[in-house]
CSV table of C-alpha atoms in Angstrom, one decimal:
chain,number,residue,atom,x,y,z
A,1136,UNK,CA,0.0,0.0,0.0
A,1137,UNK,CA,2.6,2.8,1.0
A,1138,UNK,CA,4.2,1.9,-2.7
A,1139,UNK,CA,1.7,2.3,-4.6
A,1140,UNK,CA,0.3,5.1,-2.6
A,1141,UNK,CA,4.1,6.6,-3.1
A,1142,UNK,CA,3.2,5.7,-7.0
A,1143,UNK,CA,0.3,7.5,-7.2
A,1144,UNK,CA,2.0,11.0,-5.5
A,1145,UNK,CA,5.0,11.0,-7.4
A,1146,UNK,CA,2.5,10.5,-10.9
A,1147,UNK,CA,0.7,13.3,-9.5
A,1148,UNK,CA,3.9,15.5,-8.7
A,1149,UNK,CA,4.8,14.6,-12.7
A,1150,UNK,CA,1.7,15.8,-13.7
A,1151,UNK,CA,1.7,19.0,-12.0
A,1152,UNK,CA,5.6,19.2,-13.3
A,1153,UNK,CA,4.6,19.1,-16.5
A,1154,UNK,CA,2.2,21.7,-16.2
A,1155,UNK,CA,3.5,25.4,-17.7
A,1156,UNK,CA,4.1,27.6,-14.9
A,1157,UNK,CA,2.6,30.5,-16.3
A,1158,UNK,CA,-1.0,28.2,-16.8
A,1159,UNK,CA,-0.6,27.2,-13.2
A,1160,UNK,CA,-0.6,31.6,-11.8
A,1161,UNK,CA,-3.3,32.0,-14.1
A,1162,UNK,CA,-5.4,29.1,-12.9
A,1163,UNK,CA,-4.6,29.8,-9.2
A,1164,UNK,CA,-5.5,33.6,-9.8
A,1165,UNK,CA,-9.0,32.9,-12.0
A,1166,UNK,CA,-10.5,31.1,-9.6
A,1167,UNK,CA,-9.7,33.6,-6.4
A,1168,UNK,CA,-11.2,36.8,-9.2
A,1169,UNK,CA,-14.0,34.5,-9.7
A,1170,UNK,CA,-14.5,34.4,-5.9
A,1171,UNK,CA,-14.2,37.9,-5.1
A,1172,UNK,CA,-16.5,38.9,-8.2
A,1173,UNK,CA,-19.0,36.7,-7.2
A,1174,UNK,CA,-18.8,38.2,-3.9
A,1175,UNK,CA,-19.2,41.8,-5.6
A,1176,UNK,CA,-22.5,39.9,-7.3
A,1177,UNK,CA,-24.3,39.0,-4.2
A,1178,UNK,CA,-23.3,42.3,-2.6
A,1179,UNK,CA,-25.0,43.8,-5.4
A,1180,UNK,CA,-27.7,41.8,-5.4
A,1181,UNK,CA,-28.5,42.3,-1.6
A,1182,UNK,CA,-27.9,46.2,-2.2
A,1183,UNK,CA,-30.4,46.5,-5.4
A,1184,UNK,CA,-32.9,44.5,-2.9
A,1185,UNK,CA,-32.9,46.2,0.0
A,1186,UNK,CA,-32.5,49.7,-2.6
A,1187,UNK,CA,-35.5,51.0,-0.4
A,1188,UNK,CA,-33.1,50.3,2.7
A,1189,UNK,CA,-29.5,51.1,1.3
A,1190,UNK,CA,-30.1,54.5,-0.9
A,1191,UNK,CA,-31.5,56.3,2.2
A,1192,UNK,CA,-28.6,55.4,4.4
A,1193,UNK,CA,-26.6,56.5,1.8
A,1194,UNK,CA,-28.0,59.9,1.1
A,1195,UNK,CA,-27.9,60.1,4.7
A,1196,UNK,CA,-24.5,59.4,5.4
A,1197,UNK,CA,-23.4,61.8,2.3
A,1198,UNK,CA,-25.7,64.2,4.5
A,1199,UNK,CA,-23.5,64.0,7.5
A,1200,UNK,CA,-20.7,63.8,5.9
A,1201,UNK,CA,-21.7,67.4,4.9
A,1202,UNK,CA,-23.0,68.6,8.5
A,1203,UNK,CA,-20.9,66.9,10.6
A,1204,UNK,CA,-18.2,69.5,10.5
A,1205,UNK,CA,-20.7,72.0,11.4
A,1206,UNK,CA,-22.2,69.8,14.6
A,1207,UNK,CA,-18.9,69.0,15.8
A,1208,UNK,CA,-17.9,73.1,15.7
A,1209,UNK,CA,-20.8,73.6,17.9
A,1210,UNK,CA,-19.8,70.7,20.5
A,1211,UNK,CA,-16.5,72.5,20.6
A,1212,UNK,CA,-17.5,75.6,21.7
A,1213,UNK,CA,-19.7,73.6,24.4
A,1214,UNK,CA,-22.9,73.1,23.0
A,1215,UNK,CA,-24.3,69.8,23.9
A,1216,UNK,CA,-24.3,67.4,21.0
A,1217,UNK,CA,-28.2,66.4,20.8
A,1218,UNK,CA,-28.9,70.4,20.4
A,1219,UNK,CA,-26.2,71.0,17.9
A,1220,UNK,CA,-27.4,67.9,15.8
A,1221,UNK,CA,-31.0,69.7,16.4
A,1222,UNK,CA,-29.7,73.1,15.2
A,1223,UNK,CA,-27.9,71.7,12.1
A,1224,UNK,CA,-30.9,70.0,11.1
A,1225,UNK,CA,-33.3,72.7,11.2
A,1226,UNK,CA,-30.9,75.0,9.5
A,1227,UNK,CA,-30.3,73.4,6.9
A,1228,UNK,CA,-34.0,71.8,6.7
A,1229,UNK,CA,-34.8,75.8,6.6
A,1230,UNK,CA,-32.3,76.7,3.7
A,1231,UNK,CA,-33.5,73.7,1.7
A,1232,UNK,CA,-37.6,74.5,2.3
A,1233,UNK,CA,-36.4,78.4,1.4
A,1234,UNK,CA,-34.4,77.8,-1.7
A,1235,UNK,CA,-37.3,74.9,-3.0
A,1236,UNK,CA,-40.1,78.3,-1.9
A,1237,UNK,CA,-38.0,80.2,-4.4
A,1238,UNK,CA,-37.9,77.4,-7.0
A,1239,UNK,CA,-41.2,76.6,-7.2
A,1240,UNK,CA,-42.6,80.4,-7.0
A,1241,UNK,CA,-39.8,81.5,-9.8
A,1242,UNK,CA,-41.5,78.4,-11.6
A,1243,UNK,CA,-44.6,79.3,-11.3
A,1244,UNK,CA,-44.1,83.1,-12.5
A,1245,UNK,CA,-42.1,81.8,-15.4
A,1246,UNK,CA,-44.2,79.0,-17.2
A,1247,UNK,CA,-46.8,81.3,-19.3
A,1248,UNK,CA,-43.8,83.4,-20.5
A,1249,UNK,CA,-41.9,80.2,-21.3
A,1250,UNK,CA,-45.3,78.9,-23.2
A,1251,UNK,CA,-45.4,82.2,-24.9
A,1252,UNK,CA,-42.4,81.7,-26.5
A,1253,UNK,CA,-42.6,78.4,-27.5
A,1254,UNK,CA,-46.2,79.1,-28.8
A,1255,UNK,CA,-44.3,81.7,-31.0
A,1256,UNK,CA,-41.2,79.4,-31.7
A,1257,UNK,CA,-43.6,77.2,-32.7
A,1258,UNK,CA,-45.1,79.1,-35.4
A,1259,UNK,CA,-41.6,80.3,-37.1
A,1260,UNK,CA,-41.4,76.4,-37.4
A,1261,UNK,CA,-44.7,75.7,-38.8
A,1262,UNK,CA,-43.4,79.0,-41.4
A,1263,UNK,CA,-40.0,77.0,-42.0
A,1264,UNK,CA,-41.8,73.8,-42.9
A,1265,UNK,CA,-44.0,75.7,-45.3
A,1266,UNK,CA,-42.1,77.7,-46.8
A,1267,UNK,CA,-38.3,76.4,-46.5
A,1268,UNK,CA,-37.0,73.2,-48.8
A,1269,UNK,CA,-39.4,71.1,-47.2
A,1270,UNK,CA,-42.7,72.7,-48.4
A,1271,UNK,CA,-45.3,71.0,-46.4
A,1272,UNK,CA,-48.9,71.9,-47.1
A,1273,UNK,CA,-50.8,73.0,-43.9
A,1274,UNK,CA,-52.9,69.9,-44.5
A,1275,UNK,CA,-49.6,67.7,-44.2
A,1276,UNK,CA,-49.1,69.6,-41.0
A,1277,UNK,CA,-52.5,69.0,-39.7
A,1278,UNK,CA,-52.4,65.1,-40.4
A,1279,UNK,CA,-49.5,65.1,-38.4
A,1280,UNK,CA,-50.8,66.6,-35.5
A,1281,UNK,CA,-54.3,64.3,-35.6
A,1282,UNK,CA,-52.0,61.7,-36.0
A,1283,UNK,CA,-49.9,62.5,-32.6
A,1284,UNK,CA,-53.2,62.8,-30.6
A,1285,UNK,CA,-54.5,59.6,-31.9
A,1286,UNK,CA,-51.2,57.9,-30.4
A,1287,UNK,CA,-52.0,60.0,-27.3
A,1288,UNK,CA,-55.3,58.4,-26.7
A,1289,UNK,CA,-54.6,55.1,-27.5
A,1290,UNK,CA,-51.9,54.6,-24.8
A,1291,UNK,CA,-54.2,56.6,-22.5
A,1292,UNK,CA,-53.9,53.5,-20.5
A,1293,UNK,CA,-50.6,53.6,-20.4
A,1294,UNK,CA,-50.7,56.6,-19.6
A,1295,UNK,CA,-52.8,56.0,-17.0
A,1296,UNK,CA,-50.9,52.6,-15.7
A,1297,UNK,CA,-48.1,55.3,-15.4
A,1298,UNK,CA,-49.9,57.9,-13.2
A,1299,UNK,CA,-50.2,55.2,-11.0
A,1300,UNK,CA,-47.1,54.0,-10.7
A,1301,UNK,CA,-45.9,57.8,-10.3
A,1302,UNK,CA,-48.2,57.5,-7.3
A,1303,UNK,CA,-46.3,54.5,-5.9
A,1304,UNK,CA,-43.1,56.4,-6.4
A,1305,UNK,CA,-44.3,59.2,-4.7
A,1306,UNK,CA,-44.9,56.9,-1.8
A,1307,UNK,CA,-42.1,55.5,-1.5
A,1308,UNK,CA,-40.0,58.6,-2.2
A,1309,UNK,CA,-42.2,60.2,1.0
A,1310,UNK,CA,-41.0,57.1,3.2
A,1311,UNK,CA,-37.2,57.0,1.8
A,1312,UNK,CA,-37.1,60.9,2.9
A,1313,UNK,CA,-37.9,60.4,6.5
A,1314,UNK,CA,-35.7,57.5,7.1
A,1315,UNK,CA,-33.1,59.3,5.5
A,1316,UNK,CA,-33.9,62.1,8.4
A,1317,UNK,CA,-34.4,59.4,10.8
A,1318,UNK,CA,-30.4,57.9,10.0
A,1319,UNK,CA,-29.1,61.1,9.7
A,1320,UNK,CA,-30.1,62.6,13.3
A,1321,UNK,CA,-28.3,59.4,14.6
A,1322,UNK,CA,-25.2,59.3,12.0
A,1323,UNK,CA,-24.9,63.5,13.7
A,1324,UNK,CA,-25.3,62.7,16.9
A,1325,UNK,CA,-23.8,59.1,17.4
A,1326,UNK,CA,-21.7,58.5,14.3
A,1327,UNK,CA,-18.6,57.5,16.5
A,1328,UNK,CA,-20.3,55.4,18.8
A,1329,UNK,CA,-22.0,53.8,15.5
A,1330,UNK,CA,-18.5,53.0,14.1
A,1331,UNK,CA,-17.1,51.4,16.9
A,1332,UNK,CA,-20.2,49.1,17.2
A,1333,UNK,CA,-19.1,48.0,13.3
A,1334,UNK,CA,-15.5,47.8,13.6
A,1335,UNK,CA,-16.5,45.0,16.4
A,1336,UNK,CA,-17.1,42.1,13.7
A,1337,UNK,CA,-13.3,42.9,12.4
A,1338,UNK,CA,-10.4,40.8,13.5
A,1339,UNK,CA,-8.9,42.3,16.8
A,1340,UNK,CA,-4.8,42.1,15.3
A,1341,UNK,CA,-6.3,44.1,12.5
A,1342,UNK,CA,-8.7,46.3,13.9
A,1343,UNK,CA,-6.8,49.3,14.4
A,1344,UNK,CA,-5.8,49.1,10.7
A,1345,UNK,CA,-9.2,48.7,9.1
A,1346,UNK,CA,-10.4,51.5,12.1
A,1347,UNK,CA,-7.9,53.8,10.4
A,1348,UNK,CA,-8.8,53.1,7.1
A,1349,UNK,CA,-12.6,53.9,7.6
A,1350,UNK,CA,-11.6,57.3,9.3
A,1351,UNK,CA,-9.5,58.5,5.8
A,1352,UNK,CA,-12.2,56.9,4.1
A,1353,UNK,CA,-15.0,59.2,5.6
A,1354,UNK,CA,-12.4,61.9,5.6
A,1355,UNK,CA,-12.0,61.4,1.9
A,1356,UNK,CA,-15.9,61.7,1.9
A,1357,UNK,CA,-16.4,65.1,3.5
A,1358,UNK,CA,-13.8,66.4,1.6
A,1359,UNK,CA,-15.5,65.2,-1.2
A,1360,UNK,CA,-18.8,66.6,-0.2
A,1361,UNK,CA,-17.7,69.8,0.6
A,1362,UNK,CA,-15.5,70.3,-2.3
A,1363,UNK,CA,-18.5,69.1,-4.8
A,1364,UNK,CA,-20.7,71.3,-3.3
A,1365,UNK,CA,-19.3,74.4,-3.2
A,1366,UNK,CA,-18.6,73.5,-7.0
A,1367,UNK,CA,-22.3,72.9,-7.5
A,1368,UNK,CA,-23.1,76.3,-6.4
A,1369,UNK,CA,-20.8,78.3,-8.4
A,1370,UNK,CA,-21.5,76.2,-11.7
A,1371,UNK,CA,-25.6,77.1,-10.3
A,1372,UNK,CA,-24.6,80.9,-9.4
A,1373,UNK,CA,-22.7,81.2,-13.2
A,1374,UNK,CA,-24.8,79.6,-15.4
A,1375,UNK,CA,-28.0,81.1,-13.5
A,1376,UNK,CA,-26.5,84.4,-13.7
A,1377,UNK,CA,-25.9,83.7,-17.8
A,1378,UNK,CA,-29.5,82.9,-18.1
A,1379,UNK,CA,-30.5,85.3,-16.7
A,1380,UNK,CA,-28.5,87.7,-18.7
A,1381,UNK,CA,-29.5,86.1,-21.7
A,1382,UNK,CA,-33.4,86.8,-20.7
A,1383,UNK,CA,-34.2,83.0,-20.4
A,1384,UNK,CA,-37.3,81.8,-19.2
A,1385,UNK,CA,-37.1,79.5,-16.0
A,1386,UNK,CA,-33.6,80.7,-15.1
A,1387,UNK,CA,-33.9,80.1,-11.4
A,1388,UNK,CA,-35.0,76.6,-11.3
A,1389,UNK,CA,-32.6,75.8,-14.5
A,1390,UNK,CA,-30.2,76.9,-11.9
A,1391,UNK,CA,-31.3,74.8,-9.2
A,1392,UNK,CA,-30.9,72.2,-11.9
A,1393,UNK,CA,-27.7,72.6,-12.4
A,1394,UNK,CA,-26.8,72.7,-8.7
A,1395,UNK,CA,-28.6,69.0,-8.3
A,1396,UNK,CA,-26.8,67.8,-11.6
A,1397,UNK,CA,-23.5,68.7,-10.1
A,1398,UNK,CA,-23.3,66.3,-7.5
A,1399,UNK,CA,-23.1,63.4,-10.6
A,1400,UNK,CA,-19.3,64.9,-11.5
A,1401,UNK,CA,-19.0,65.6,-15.2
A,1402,UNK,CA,-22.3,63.7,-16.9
A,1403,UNK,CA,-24.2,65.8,-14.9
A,1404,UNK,CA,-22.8,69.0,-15.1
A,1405,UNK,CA,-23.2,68.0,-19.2
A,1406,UNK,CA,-26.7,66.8,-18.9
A,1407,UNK,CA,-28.0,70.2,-16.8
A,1408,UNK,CA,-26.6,72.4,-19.4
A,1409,UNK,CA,-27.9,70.4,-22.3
A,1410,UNK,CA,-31.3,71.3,-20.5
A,1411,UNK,CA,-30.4,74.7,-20.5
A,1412,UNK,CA,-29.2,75.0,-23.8
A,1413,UNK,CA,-32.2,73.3,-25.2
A,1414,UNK,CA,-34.8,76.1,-23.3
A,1415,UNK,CA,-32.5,78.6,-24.8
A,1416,UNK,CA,-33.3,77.5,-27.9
A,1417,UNK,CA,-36.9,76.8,-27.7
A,1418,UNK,CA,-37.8,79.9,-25.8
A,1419,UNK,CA,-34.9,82.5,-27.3
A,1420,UNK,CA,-33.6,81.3,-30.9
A,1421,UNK,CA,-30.6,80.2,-32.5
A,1422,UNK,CA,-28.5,82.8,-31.4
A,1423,UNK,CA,-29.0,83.3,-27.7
A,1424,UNK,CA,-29.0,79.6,-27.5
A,1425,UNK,CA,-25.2,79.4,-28.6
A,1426,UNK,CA,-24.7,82.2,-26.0
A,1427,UNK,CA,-25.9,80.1,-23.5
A,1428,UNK,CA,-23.7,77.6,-24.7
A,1429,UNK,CA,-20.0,79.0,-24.8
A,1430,UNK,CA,-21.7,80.3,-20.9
A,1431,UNK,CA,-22.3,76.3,-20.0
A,1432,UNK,CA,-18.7,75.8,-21.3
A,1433,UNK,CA,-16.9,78.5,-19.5
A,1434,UNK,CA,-18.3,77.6,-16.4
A,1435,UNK,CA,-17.5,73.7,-17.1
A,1436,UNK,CA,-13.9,74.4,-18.2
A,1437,UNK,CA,-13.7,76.9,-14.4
A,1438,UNK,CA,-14.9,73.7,-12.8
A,1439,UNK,CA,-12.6,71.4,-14.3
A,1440,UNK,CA,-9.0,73.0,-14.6
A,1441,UNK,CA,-9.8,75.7,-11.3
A,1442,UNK,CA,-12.3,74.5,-8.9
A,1443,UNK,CA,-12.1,70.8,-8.6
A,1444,UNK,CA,-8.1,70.9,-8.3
A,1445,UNK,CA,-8.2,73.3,-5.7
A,1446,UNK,CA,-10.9,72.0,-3.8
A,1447,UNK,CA,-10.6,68.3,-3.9
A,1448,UNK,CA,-6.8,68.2,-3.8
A,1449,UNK,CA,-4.5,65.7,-4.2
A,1450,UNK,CA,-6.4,63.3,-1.5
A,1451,UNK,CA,-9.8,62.2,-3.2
A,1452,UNK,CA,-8.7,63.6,-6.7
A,1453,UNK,CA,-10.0,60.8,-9.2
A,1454,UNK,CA,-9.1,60.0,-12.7
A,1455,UNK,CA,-11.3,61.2,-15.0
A,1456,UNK,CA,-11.7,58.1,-16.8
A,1457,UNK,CA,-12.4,56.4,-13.5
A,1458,UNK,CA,-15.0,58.7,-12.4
A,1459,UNK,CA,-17.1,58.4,-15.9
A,1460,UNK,CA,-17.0,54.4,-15.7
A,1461,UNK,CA,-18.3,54.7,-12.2
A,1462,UNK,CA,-20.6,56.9,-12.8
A,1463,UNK,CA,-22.0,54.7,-16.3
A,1464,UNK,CA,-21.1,51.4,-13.7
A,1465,UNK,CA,-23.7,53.1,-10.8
A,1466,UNK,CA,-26.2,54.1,-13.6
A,1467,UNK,CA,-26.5,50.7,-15.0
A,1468,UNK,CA,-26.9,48.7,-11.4
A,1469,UNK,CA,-29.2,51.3,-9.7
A,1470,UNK,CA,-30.4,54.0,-11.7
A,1471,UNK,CA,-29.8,57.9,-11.1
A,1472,UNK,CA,-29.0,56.7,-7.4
A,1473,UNK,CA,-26.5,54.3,-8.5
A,1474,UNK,CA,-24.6,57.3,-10.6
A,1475,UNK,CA,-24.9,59.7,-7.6
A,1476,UNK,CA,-23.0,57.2,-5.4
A,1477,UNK,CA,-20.9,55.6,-7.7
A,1478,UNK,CA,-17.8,58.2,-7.2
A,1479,UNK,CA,-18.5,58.8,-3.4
A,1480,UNK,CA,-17.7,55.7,-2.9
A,1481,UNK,CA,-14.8,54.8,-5.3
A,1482,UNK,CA,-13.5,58.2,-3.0
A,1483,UNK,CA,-13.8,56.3,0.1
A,1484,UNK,CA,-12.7,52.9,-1.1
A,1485,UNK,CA,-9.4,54.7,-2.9
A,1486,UNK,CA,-8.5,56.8,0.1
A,1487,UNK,CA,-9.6,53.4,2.5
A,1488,UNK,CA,-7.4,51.2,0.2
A,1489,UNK,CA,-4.1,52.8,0.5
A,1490,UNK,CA,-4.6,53.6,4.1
A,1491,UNK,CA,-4.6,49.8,4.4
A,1492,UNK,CA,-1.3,49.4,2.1
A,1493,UNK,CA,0.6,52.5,3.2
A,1494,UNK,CA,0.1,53.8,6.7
A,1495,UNK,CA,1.9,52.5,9.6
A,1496,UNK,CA,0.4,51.3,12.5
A,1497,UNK,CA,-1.1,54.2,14.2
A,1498,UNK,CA,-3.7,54.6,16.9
A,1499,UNK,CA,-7.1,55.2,15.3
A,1500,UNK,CA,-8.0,58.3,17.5
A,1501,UNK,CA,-5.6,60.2,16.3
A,1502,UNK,CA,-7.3,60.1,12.9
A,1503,UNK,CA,-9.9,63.1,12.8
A,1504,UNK,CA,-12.1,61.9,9.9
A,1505,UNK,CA,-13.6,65.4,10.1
A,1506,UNK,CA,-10.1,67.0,9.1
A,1507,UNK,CA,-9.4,67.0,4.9
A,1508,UNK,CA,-5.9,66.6,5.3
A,1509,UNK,CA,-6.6,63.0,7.2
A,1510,UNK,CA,-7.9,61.4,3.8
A,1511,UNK,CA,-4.2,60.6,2.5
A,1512,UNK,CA,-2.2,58.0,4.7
A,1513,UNK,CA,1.0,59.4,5.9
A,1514,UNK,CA,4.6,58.7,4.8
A,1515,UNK,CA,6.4,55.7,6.9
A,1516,UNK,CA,9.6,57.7,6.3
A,1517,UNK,CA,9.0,61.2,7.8
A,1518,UNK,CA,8.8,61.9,11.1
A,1519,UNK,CA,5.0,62.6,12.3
A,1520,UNK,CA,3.7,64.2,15.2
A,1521,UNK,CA,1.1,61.3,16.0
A,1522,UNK,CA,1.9,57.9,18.3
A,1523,UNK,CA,3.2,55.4,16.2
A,1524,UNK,CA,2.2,51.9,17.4
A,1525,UNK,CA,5.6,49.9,17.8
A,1526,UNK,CA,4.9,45.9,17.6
A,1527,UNK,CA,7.5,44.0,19.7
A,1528,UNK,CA,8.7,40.3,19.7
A,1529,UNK,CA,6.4,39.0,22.0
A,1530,UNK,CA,3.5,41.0,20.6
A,1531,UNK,CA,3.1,43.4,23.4
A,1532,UNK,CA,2.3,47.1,21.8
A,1533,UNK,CA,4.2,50.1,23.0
A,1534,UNK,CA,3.1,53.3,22.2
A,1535,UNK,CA,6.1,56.1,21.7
């Protein structure tokens, strides 16, 4: 038995002898990418089915990534935290009701003006069609239009099926927004206390690394926060102030547009202004629309090579290549809330990522995750001011 068993494991040892090295990496590294994207599946899947669940703690914790700066100023000059987290909240519940008031009047006030013109742009291309190389008939035109509400009634049930469904949405859009309330008053006022309850399930010897890495990864996420929206309001401010130089209908909530878009980096910076440039053209002509154009791609071109450079820095600053295949990735698995998330969290993950595979050991509290210059891992060959953990021989940790 012992020969032939010694037989059969040096046949085997041939075997594997014989097989190319190179085929043997490739093999050993397919199936562990296989793993881990199958893992990145089911995540997915669990994500897209509890969407309901996950996009409102999401938004929420963008949210505080936002106001937690502002809470934790008030703490430290000696406010007590569950009325600072009050007073951020209904300031900035106040400044969004206000600027939404302002939307929806400015709206209001600008629709028959904006019908106006269209009525009229309208006509000139009705007069085009007749009279340019086309030369429709007015009973051609006519036919056409018939046609169009025809269509129009016969998917009235769609139509219909849709109203519904809008009603559903509306729902569930009412019940996402108040547990995104809900999670944010907690994430404000027990966001620490929150963490150290996760880190829990993490391997004690690696706790303090993964600890670390979360705090530059939140880091990373206010500084991303704050940078983006201080760009949305100047790409809002500038391209608001163009249309309303250019005598645009509907130039405030265009605006307000554009200051939504901007939190999607690039697409929707592209996608606001196409709006614009579109009602330009509708409610203006030809030529103020192309005004409004070369305005869209000032402002772009300040955003790109000025703002986001100065604001973002070297610590969350992304590739642009990576951000647009995020963004199209997050659009394609969930949707407009997919794209809005995408780059937040290839910020976090990057910043999290080489904290794991750069930084020393280091005690956690240390780590303000509040401070923008704590979203890049620090050099293991300069002397910093923070307590280094030193591991000894017998495992014991020394702090100096």
């Amino acid at each position: 038995m012992v020969c032939v068993s010694s037989a059969r494991f040096t046949e085997g040892n041939d075997i594997t002898g014989r097989v190319p090295k190179v085929l043997r990496v490739g093999a050993a590294l397919s199936w562990r990418l296989l793993v881990i994207l199958a893992a990145i599946a089911g995540i997915a899947w669990i994500a897209g089915y509890l969407a309901i669940v996950v996009i409102p703690v999401a938004i929420a914790l963008l949210l505080s990534a936002l106001l937690a700066p502002a809470v934790a100023h008030l703490v430290h000059w000696h406010v007590p935290r569950g009325l600072a987290t009050a007073a951020v909240l209904i300031g900035g519940l106040a400044v969004v009701g206000g600027v939404l008031t302002f939307v929806i009047t400015e709206f209001s006030n600008g629709v028959p003006a904006l019908a106006a013109q269209v009525s009229q742009s309208i006509s000139q291309i009705s007069h085009w069609l007749e009279t340019g190389p086309l030369h429709l008939t007015q009973q051609q035109l006519r036919d056409f239009l018939n046609k169009l509400i025809k269509s129009l009634g016969a998917d009235q049930t769609a139509i219909t099926s849709g109203a519904l469904t809008t009603a559903v949405t509306v729902g569930e859009m009412l019940t996402a927004i108040l547990l995104t309330l809900f999670t944010l008053i907690f994430f404000l006022h027990d966001g620490n206390k929150i963490w150290s309850f996760v880190i829990r399930i993490v391997p004690g010897d690696v706790r303090d690394r993964v600890d670390v890495a979360g705090r530059r990864g939140f880091a990373s996420l206010v500084s991303y926060v704050r940078a983006t929206a201080a760009v949305a309001v100047v790409d809002a401010v500038g391209i608001g102030i163009g249309l309303a130089i250019v005598r645009v209908p509907l130039a405030a909530p265009l605006a307000a547009l554009v200051f939504l878009a901007a939190f999607i980096p690039i697409i929707g910076a592209v996608v606001a202004g196409a709006v614009a440039v579109l009602v330009a053209l509708v409610a203006n002509g030809f030529v103020p629309a192309l005004i409004v154009l070369g305005i869209v791609i000032a402002v772009m071109q300040l955003e790109s090579h000025v703002l986001q450079p100065l604001l973002l820095g070297r610590a969350v600053r992304l590739h642009p290549l990576a951000v647009v295949l995020s963004i199209a990735t997050g659009v394609v698995v969930g949707g407009i809330a997919g794209g809005l998330l995408a780059v937040p969290l290839l910020a976090v993950l990057n910043s999290g990522i080489r904290s794991l595979m750069h930084d020393p050991p280091i005690v956690p509290a240390d780590v303000d995750a509040l401070e923008r210059s704590e979203a890049r891992p620090i050099e293991t060959n300069t002397d910093d001011h923070r307590r280094v953990i030193e591991v000894t021989t017998d495992g014991e940790r020394e702090e100096g």
